[in-house]
Each structure stands twice: as structure tokens, then as C-alpha cells.
XYZ file of C-alpha atoms in Angstrom:
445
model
C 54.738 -1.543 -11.374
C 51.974 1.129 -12.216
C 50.772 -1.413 -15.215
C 50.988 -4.426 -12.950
C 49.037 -2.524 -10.093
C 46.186 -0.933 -12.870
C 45.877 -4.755 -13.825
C 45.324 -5.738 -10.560
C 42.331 -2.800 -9.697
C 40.639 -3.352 -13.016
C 40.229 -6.750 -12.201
C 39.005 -6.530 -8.740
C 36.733 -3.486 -9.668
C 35.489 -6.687 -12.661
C 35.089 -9.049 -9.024
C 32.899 -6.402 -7.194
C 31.074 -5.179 -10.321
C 30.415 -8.365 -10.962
C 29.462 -9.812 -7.572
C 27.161 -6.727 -7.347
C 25.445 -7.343 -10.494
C 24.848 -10.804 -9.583
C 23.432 -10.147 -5.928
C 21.152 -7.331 -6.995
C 20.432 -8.292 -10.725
C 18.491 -11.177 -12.602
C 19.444 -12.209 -16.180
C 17.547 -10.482 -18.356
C 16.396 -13.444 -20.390
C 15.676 -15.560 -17.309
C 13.155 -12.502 -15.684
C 11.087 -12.370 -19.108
C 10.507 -15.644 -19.214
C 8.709 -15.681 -16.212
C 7.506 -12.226 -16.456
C 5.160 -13.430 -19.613
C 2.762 -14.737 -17.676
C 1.861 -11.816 -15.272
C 2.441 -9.495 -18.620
C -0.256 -11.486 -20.576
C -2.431 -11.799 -17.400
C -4.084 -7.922 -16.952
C -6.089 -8.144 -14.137
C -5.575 -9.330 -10.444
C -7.731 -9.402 -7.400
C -6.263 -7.982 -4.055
C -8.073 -9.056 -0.898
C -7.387 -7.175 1.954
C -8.805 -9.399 4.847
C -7.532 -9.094 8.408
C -9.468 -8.446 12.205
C -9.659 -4.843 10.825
C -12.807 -5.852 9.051
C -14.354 -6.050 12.713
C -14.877 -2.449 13.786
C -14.327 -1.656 10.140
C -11.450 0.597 10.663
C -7.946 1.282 9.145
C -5.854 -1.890 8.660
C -2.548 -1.273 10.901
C -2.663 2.537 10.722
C -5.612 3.059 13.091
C -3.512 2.013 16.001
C -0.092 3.809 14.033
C -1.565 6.923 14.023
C -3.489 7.195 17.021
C -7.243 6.939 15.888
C -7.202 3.731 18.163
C -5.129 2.468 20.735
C -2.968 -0.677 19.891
C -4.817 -2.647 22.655
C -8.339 -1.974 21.559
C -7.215 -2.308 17.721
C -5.498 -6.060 18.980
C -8.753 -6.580 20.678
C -11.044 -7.150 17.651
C -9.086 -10.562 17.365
C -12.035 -11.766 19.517
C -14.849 -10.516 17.229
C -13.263 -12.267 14.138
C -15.388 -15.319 13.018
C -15.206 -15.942 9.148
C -18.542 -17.842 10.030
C -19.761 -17.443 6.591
C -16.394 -17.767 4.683
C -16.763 -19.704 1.933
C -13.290 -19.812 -0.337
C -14.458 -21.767 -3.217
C -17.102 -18.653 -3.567
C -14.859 -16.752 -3.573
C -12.485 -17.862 -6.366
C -15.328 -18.711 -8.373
C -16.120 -14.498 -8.660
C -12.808 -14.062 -9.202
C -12.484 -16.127 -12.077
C -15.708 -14.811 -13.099
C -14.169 -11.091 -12.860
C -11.608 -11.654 -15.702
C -8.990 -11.856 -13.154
C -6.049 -14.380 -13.488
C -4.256 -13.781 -10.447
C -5.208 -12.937 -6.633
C -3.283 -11.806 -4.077
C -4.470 -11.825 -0.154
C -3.082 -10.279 2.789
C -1.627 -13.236 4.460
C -0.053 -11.127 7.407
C -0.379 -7.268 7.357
C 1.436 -4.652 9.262
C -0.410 -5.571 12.306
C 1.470 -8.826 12.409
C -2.131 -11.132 12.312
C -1.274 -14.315 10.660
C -4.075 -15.943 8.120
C -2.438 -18.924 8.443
C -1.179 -21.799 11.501
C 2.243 -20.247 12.151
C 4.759 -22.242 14.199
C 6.205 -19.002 15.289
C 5.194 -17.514 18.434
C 2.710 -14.617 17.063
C -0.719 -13.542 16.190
C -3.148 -15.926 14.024
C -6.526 -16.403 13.282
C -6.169 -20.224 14.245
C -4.438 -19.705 17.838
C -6.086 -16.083 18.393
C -9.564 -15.756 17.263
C -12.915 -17.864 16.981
C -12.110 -18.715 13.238
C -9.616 -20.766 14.693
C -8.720 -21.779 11.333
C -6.060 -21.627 8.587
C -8.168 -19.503 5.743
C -5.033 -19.451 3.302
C -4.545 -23.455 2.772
C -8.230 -23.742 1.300
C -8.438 -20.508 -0.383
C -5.367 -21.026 -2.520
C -6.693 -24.783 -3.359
C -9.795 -23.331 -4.861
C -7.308 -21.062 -6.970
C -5.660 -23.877 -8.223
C -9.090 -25.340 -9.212
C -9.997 -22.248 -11.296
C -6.237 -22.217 -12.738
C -5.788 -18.655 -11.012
C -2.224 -17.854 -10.022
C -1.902 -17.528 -6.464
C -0.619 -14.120 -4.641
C 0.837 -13.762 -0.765
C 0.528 -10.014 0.522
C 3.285 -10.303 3.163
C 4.448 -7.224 5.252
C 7.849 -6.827 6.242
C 6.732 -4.281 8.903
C 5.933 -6.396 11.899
C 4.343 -3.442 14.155
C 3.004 -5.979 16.980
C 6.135 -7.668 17.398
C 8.620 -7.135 20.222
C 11.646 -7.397 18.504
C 10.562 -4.947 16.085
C 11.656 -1.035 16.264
C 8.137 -0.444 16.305
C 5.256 1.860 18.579
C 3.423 -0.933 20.439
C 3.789 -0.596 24.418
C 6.577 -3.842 24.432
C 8.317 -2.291 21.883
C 10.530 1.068 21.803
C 11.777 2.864 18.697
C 15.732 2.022 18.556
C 18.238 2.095 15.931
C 19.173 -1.122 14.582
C 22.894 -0.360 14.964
C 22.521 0.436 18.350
C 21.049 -3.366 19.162
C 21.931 -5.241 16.231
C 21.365 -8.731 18.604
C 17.317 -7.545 18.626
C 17.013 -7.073 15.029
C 18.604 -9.945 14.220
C 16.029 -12.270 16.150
C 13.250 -10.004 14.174
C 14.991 -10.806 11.167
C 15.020 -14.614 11.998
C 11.020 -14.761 13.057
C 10.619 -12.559 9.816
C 12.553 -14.656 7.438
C 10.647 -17.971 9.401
C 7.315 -16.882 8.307
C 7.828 -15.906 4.723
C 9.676 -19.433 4.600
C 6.205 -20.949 6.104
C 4.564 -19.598 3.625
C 6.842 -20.531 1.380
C 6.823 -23.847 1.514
C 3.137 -24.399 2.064
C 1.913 -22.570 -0.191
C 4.512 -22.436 -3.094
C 2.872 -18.501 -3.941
C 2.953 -17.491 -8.056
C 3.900 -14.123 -6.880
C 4.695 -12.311 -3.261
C 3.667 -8.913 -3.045
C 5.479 -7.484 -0.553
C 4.755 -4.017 1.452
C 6.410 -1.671 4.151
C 10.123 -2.059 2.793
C 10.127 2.134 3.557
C 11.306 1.981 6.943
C 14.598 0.246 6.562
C 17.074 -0.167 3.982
C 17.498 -3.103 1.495
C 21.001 -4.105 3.749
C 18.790 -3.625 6.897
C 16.080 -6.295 5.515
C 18.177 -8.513 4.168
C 16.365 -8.224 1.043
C 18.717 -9.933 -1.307
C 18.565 -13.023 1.220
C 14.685 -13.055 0.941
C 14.905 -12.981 -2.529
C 17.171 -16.121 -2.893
C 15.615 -17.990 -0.132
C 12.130 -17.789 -1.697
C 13.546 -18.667 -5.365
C 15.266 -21.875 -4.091
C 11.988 -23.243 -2.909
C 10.373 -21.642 -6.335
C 12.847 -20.511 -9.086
C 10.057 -19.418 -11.113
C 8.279 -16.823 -8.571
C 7.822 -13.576 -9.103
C 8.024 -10.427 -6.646
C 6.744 -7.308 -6.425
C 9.275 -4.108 -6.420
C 8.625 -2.920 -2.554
C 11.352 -4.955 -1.553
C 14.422 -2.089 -1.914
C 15.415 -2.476 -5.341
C 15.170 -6.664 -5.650
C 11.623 -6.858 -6.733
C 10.799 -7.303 -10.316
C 7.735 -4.774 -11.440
C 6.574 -1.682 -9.815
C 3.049 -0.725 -8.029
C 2.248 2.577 -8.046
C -0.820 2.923 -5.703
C -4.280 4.401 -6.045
C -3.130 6.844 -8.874
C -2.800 5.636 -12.222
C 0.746 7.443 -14.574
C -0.337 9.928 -16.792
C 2.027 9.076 -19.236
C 3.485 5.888 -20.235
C 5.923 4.460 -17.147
C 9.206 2.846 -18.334
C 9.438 -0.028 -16.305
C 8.913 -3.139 -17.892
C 6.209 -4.509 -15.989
C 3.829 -2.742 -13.421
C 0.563 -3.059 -11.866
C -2.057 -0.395 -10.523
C -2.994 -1.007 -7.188
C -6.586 0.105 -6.515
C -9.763 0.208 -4.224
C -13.481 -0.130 -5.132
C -13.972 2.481 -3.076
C -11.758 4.594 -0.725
C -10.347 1.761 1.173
C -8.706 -1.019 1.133
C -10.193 -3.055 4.088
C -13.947 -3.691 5.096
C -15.318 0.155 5.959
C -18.943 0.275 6.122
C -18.828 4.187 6.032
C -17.339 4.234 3.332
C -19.762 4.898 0.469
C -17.672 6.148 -2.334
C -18.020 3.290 -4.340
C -16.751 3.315 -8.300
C -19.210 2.303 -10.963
C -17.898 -0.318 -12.860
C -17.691 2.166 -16.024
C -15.161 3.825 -13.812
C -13.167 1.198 -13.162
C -13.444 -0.423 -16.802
C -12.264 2.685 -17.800
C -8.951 3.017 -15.405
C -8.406 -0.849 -16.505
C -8.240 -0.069 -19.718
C -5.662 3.069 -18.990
C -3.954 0.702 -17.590
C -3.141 -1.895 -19.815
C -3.040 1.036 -22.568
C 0.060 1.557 -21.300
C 1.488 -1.657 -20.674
C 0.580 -2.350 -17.377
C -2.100 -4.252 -15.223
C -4.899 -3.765 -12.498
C -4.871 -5.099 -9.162
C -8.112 -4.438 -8.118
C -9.079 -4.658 -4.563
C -11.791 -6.047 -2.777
C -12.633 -5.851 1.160
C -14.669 -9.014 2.780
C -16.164 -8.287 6.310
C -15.043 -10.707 9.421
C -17.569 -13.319 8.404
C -16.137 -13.831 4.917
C -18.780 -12.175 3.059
C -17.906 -9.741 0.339
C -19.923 -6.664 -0.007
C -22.498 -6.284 -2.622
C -21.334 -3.572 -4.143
C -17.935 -4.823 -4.656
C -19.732 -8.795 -5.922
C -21.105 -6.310 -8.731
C -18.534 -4.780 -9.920
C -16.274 -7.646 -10.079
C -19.322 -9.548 -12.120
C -19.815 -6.572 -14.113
C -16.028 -6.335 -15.217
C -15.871 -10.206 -15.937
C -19.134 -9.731 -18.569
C -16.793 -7.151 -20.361
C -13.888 -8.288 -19.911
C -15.214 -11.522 -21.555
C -16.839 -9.761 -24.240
C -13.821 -7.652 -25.393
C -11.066 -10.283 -24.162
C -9.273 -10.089 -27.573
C -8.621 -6.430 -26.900
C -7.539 -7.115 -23.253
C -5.655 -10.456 -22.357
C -2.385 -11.208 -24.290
C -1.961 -8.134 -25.812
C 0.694 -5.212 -25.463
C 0.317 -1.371 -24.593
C -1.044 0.446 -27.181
C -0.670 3.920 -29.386
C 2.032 6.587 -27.958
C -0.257 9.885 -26.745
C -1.015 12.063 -29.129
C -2.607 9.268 -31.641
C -6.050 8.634 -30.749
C -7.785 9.869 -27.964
C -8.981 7.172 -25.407
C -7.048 3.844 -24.575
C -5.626 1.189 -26.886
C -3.835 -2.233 -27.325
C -2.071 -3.983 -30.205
C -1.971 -8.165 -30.875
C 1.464 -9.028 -29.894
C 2.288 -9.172 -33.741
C 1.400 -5.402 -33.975
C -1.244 -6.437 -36.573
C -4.327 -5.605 -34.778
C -4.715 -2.446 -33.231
C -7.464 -1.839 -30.872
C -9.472 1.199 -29.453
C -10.921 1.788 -26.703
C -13.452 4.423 -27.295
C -14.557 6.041 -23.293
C -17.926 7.270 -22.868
C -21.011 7.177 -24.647
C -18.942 7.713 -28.461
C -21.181 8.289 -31.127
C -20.238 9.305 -34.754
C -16.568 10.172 -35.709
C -13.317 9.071 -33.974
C -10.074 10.002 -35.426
C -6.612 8.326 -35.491
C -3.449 10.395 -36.547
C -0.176 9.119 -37.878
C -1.199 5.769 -39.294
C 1.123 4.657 -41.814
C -0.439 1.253 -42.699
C -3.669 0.476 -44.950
C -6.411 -0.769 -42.786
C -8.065 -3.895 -43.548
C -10.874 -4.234 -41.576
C -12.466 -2.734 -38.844
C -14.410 -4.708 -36.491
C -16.773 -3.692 -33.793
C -15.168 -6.556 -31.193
C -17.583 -8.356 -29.595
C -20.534 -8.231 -32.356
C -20.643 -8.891 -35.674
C -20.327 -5.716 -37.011
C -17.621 -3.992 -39.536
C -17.213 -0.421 -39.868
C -15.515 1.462 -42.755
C -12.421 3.772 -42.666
C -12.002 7.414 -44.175
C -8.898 8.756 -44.778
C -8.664 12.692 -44.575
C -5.720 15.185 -45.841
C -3.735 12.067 -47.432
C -1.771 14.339 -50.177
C -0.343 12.008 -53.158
C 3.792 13.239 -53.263
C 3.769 13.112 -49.449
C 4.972 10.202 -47.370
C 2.906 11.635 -44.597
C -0.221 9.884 -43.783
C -3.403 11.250 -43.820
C -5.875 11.571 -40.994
C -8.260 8.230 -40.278
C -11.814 8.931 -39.372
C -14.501 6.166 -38.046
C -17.645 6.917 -38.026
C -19.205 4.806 -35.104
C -23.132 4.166 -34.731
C -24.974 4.622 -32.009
C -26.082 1.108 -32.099
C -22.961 -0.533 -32.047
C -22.095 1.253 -28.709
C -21.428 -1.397 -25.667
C -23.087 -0.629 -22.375
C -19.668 0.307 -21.059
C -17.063 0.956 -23.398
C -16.976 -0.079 -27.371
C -13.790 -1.334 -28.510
C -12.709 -1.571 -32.392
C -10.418 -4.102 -33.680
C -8.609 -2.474 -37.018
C -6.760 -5.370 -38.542
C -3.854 -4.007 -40.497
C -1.686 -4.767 -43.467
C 1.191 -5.517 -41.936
C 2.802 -4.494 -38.042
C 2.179 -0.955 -36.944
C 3.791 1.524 -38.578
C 3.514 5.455 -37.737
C 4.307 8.821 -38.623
C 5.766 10.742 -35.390
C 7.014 13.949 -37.287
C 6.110 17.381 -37.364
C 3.726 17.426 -40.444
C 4.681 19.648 -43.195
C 7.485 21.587 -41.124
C 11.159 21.410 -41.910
């Protein structure tokens, strides 16, 4: 009886395990296939472009934490014109920027749609003097530049009734205590993403406020499927409780090496991520070369963020960065695009990328670097060293090699001045076979 009933446990235990893995896991060899594209890709645009842009204040938040009332915040519907938006502009700089992906805000916490939705809600076509749908032609001129398409889509729905949220026809209640009210919030949520869906057939759905309930709550694993149906081969972001498939960490890039498989930095120009004329902090685009290059250093990418005020326009300072980015990224695109995260810490000091063959190792050398750089730990013979972008070739020395030791020595390259780029040199040293390195503790036992 006891081996009968163990038989019978084991194999239910199998049934759930099993049913579990499949609800809340993707085969392995099924999410890296699809993956390769967004791994190979580097760099994406975010656009952050919503009635915010009007008064130039927080997107959402103002009215969630109190700077403005939800009224007045709701109000700036009537002051949004995209008079001067011009789409095919727009992906135009993007492709120019490097970029091979963009992702815009098609509805943001405030619950604004960008687009003509059937549902009965905020849009820019039924609620403000665009009175237009700005995602249909924006994603077309994508697809003429052969630039994946992105949906920003917020699960928070702050401006809705049905939603526990803090607007004055909505109250804060637990969904268990009016399960009927989330359930229609759930069904107007779940109608939208499907809009989008199915007009727009997004590359990739970056989705954002999954904090406030769980992934049961959201119905996560349902959004998941329900999107895949209409496009098996999309990918999402990982703010969707566990069912996503890479990870954003947000203004602040790792300091060491994260160990998902794939994620993207998230990150402003500026401060901000929405049109805010006082803010002045803008990067240089040596600063943001340089946390681009951290980034895909260690495996990941950029989502870089721009900012367009209610007429469309794009700031100037944001138009030169992007264009300054896209001359080096198209410069040094060997180094960048295709490639795989580079040396563990502790071998070279600055940023660096291999060829996916491990053949070609690339640095990334920050600053103004002048005269000797210094790699540790390399086991393999260099071939040649290339200054990528230019012409030039640059010679190795090899420091401290001792002839009855297997460990290598210490490789020193000494870099001219007038190799340097205006930004950031990179070197290509083509090895003798794939990367190979020393990671012991010297001459210690």
C-alpha cells in the first residue's frame, strides 16, 4: 500500500512540476533562438512621449505624488498637438544613431493611449487636437529602416475606474475584497495589449508597473500566451512577475557582470525620461559612449532614451547625441554589433568585446589614452593588433613571460597619440586561436 501510494505522489508531484514548468518556463532552445536577435542588436531607442511633454512635468508621478493634481495633470490633453511630428524623421535618426530597435510609450501609467483604442479610455485621437493615431505611421517608418519595433505598455492603469488606483473615481481596495471590479480591469487591460497586438504585431513589449500586484493578480502567464499566439516569435521584457525574458535594470548600470542571460540598461540623456525643459543635465555623448560600451562589456545592451516635446520635435541636445553615437558607433561597429561580453574584471582596465568565435578581442580604451595599456592573463599569441576604424597596426610587448612557466606574461600596447578617436579608441587584437586565459594566483601555491 505505502509503495502503491509513493507511486501515486511521485507522479502527481511529476503532473504539477511539470504543469508549473510549462506555465512559467520557455524551452531553453526555443528562447535563444529568438533571443539572438536582440543579443546581436546593442543599442535601442526609448521614446517616452505622452501629454506630459505639455507642462513638461513628471510622466504619471506628478499627479501620484502630489506635485499636481490628477485633474490639472489630465488637463494638458488639450495642449497636445504633435503639429510638427514628423515619424519618418524620426526613424531616420534612429537608424542613424546605431540603434536597431525602438521602443515608445504607447500607453503610460496615466492610461493616455497613442493609438485609436476601441475601448472606452484616454487617446490622443478621441482626446486631444492631434486627433491622430501616432503609433500606426511611426512603426511603418521602422519597418522602412529595418528597425525592430518596441511597445512600452503599462500595466498600471492609474486613470482608470476599475483600477485600485488614487484618481477621485477610483478608491484603493483589495482585489480580493471585489474580485468582480478587477476582473473588468483585467478585461479592458488584456483588450488593449490585444489592440496593439494585432495592429501592430510589436518585435518586443516592454512592459512596466508589474510592482503593485502579483504575477497571479495580473494574469501574467495569460498575457504572455495571448501575445505569443498572435506572434510566437516576440520577445518581452522581465517586468512582467517572473514571465518576461531579459532584465532592465534602470538608470544605474551593474558594477560587475549580471548573470542573466540577456539584459538591457535603461537610460536618460539627461535626468528624465519625458520632455523637461528645466532639466539641463544633459550627458555628453563621451559619457554615454562610454556607459554603452560598459554595457555591452558585459553582455548586455543600451536602451537609450529620448524625450520629444508635444509638437513632435526632439530636442537638440538629445538630435546630437544620438548623431554623435551613430558616427561612432559606425566607425567601431566591428567592436560593437554581433559581438559577445568581453574580458572578466581584473584583465584590462576599460571595456571590451570578443567576435563570437572568441578570436578577436577588442578594447575599449576610456578617456584620452595615450602610451601604454596593459592586458593580464593572456594565454594566446597575438597576431595583430589593429587600431579599428583606421588603418593602423600597433605592436605587442610581452613583459615577465618566464620560459618553465605556463603562466603568461604581462601584454603591453603602446598607443599613439595620433591614433586616438575623438571619443573612445578601440583595438582589435586578432588572436591565434579562441581566448584562452590564465585566472590563477601567479606564482603562489
Amino acid at each position: 500500500m505505502i509503495k502503491k501510494f509513493l507511486l501515486k505522489l511521485s507522479f502527481i508531484v511529476f503532473l504539477l512540476v511539470n504543469s508549473v514548468f510549462a506555465q512559467s518556463k520557455i524551452n531553453p532552445d526555443s528562447i535563444k533562438t529568438k533571443m539572438q536577435w536582440f543579443a546581436d542588436a546593442k543599442l535601442g531607442i526609448f521614446i517616452h512621449w505622452g501629454i506630459y511633454s505639455v507642462k513638461g512635468i513628471d510622466e504619471s508621478w506628478s499627479f501620484y505624488n502630489k506635485k499636481i493634481s490628477h485633474s490639472d495633470y489630465m488637463a494638458q490633453l488639450k495642449g497636445f498637438t504633435a503639429s510638427k511630428y514628423n515619424p519618418e524623421e524620426w526613424a531616420a535618426l534612429i537608424k542613424e544613431s546605431g540603434a536597431k530597435y525602438a521602443v515608445m510609450t504607447t500607453k503610460h501609467h496615466d492610461g493616455v493611449a497613442l493609438w485609436n483604442t476601441k475601448q472606452k479610455h484616454y487617446s490622443m485621437v478621441k482626446n486631444s487636437p492631434a486627433k491622430r493615431d501616432l503609433l500606426t505611421p511611426f512603426y511603418a517608418a521602422l519597418d522602412k529602416q529595418g528597425i525592430k519595433k518596441g511597445a512600452y505598455f503599462s500595466l498600471i492603469d492609474w486613470s482608470y475606474p476599475d483600477y485600485p488606483g488614487f484618481t477621485k473615481d477610483s478608491t484603493r481596495y483589495k482585489v480580493s475584497d471585489d474580485p468582480a471590479r478587477w476582473q473588468r480591469f483585467l478585461s479592458f487591460n488584456q483588450a488593449q495589449i490585444d489592440e496593439v497586438n494585432k495592429t501592430f504585431k510589436p518585435d518586443l513589449w516592454w512592459f512596466d508597473g508589474d510592482w503593485e500586484h502579483s504575477a497571479e493578480e495580473w494574469k501574467t502567464p495569460s498575457i504572455r500566451q495571448n501575445i505569443l499566439k498572435i506572434k510566437p516569435e516576440a520577445i518581452l521584457n522581465g517586468r512582467l512577475q517572473g514571465y518576461g525574458d531579459y532584465d532592465t535594470p534602470e538608470q544605474n548600470f551593474p558594477v560587475t557582470r549580471p548573470k542573466f542571460n540577456w539584459w538591457e540598461l535603461c537610460m536618460t540623456i539627461n535626468n528624465n525620461w519625458g520632455y523637461q525643459p528645466q532639466d539641463t543635465a544633459w550627458k555628453t555623448p563621451y559619457e554615454i559612449i562610454a556607459i554603452f560600451a560598459d554595457a555591452i562589456s558585459n553582455g548586455g545592451n543600451m536602451l537609450l532614451d529620448i524625450g520629444p516635446k508635444e509638437d513632435g520635435t526632439i530636442p537638440e541636445q538629445e538630435v546630437h547625441v544620438l548623431k554623435e553615437l551613430g558616427k561612432w558607433n559606425k566607425k567601431h561597429a566591428e567592436a560593437i554589433f554581433s559581438t559577445v561580453g568581453g574580458l572578466p574584471q581584473g584583465h584590462f582596465y576599460g571595456p571590451t568585446t570578443l567576435s563570437k568565435d572568441s578570436t578577436v578581442l577588442y578594447l575599449f580604451l576610456p578617456g584620452k589614452v595615450a602610451g601604454n595599456i596593459m592586458v593580464k592573463g593572456l594565454k594566446n599569441t597575438i597576431k595583430t593588433i589593429r587600431v579599428v576604424g583606421t588603418s593602423r597596426k600597433l605592436e605587442p610587448k610581452v613583459v615577465g613571460k618566464i620560459s618553465w612557466s605556463p603562466i603568461p606574461g604581462l601584454v603591453f600596447i603602446n598607443v599613439p597619440e595620433d591614433v586616438q578617436d575623438e571619443y573612445m579608441t578601440v583595438l582589435a587584437l586578432e588572436l591565434d586561436k579562441p581566448l584562452s586565459l590564465y585566472q590563477g594566483q601567479g606564482g603562489l601555491k
